[in-house]
Each structure stands twice: as structure tokens, then as C-alpha cells.
């Protein structure tokens, strides 16, 4: 199971990123634990300066803007 955190204070791009990851995981049949992190102090711990940020199993894999479907699919496919 993959642990994915979406970092952001609740903007539309953050919500869209969360939804896209949920949809991609369901379509791929990949189990994920998805968490929304909105506390600025928690976001800063990852060094993310622009949101949304995406953390996959403890590693920042994306920051700033909505990630592409291809990028999300790649994250989910790695180490299934």
C-alpha cells in the first residue's frame, strides 16, 4: 500500500490533485492511504514552497500546480 499526502491549504488545485490521485488509484486498482495536509507548519517540514505538493511514501514527488495524469499513473505504478 502506498501512502500519499497532498500538501496544501485547501485551494482548488489542491482539491483537484487529491481527487485525481483518488480516481487514478481506483482505476489502477492500487490501494493507497491518502491524506490531506493543510497545516502550514507541516507543509514546511517537507520544504514545499508552492502547493499543491505531493509526498509519496515520505518523499516529495511534486510541488506547484496540478500534476499530470501521466505523473500520477507513474507514481502509482512504481513498486506495486
Coordinates of C-alpha atoms in Angstrom, one line a residue:
X1 CA 0.0 0.0 0.0
X2 CA 1.2 3.5 -0.9
X3 CA 0.9 6.4 1.5
X4 CA 0.3 9.7 -0.3
X5 CA 0.0 13.1 1.2
X6 CA -1.4 16.1 -0.6
X7 CA 0.1 19.3 0.8
X8 CA -1.9 22.5 0.5
X9 CA -4.0 24.9 2.4
X10 CA -7.3 24.0 0.7
X11 CA -7.0 25.7 -2.7
X12 CA -8.9 24.5 -5.7
X13 CA -5.7 23.0 -7.2
X14 CA -5.1 21.0 -4.0
X15 CA -8.6 19.6 -4.0
X16 CA -8.3 18.7 -7.7
X17 CA -4.9 17.0 -7.1
X18 CA -6.5 14.9 -4.3
X19 CA -9.4 13.9 -6.5
X20 CA -7.2 13.0 -9.4
X21 CA -5.0 10.8 -7.3
X22 CA -8.1 9.0 -5.8
X23 CA -9.5 8.4 -9.3
X24 CA -6.2 7.2 -10.7
X25 CA -5.7 4.8 -7.8
X26 CA -9.2 3.3 -8.2
X27 CA -8.7 3.0 -11.9
X28 CA -5.4 1.2 -11.5
X29 CA -6.6 -1.0 -8.6
X30 CA -3.8 0.3 -6.3
X31 CA -4.5 0.6 -2.6
X32 CA -3.5 4.0 -1.2
X33 CA -3.7 5.8 2.1
X34 CA -4.5 9.4 1.1
X35 CA -4.1 12.2 3.5
X36 CA -4.6 16.0 3.0
X37 CA -2.1 18.1 5.0
X38 CA -3.3 21.7 5.4
X39 CA -1.2 22.9 8.4
X40 CA 1.5 25.3 7.1
X41 CA 4.0 24.1 9.7
X42 CA 3.6 20.5 8.4
X43 CA 3.9 21.6 4.8
X44 CA 7.1 23.5 5.5
X45 CA 8.7 20.4 7.1
X46 CA 8.8 18.9 3.6
X47 CA 10.4 22.0 2.1
X48 CA 7.5 22.6 -0.3
X49 CA 7.2 26.3 -1.2
X50 CA 4.4 26.0 -3.7
X51 CA 1.3 23.9 -3.4
X52 CA -0.1 21.5 -4.1
X53 CA 2.7 19.3 -3.1
X54 CA 2.6 15.5 -3.2
X55 CA 4.5 13.2 -0.9
X56 CA 4.7 9.6 -1.8
X57 CA 5.9 7.2 1.0
X58 CA 7.8 10.1 2.7
X59 CA 9.4 11.6 -0.5
X60 CA 8.3 14.8 -2.2
X61 CA 7.5 13.8 -5.8
X62 CA 5.7 17.0 -6.9
X63 CA 5.3 20.7 -5.9
X64 CA 3.4 23.5 -7.5
X65 CA 0.4 23.1 -9.9
X66 CA -1.8 20.1 -10.6
X67 CA 0.3 17.0 -11.6
X68 CA -0.3 15.4 -14.9
X69 CA -2.3 12.2 -15.2
X70 CA 0.9 10.5 -16.5
X71 CA 2.9 11.6 -13.5
X72 CA 0.2 10.3 -11.1
X73 CA 0.0 7.0 -13.0
X74 CA 3.8 6.7 -12.8
X75 CA 3.7 7.2 -9.0
X76 CA 1.1 4.5 -8.6
X77 CA 2.8 2.1 -10.9
X78 CA 6.2 2.3 -9.2
X79 CA 6.8 -0.7 -6.9
X80 CA 3.3 -2.0 -6.9

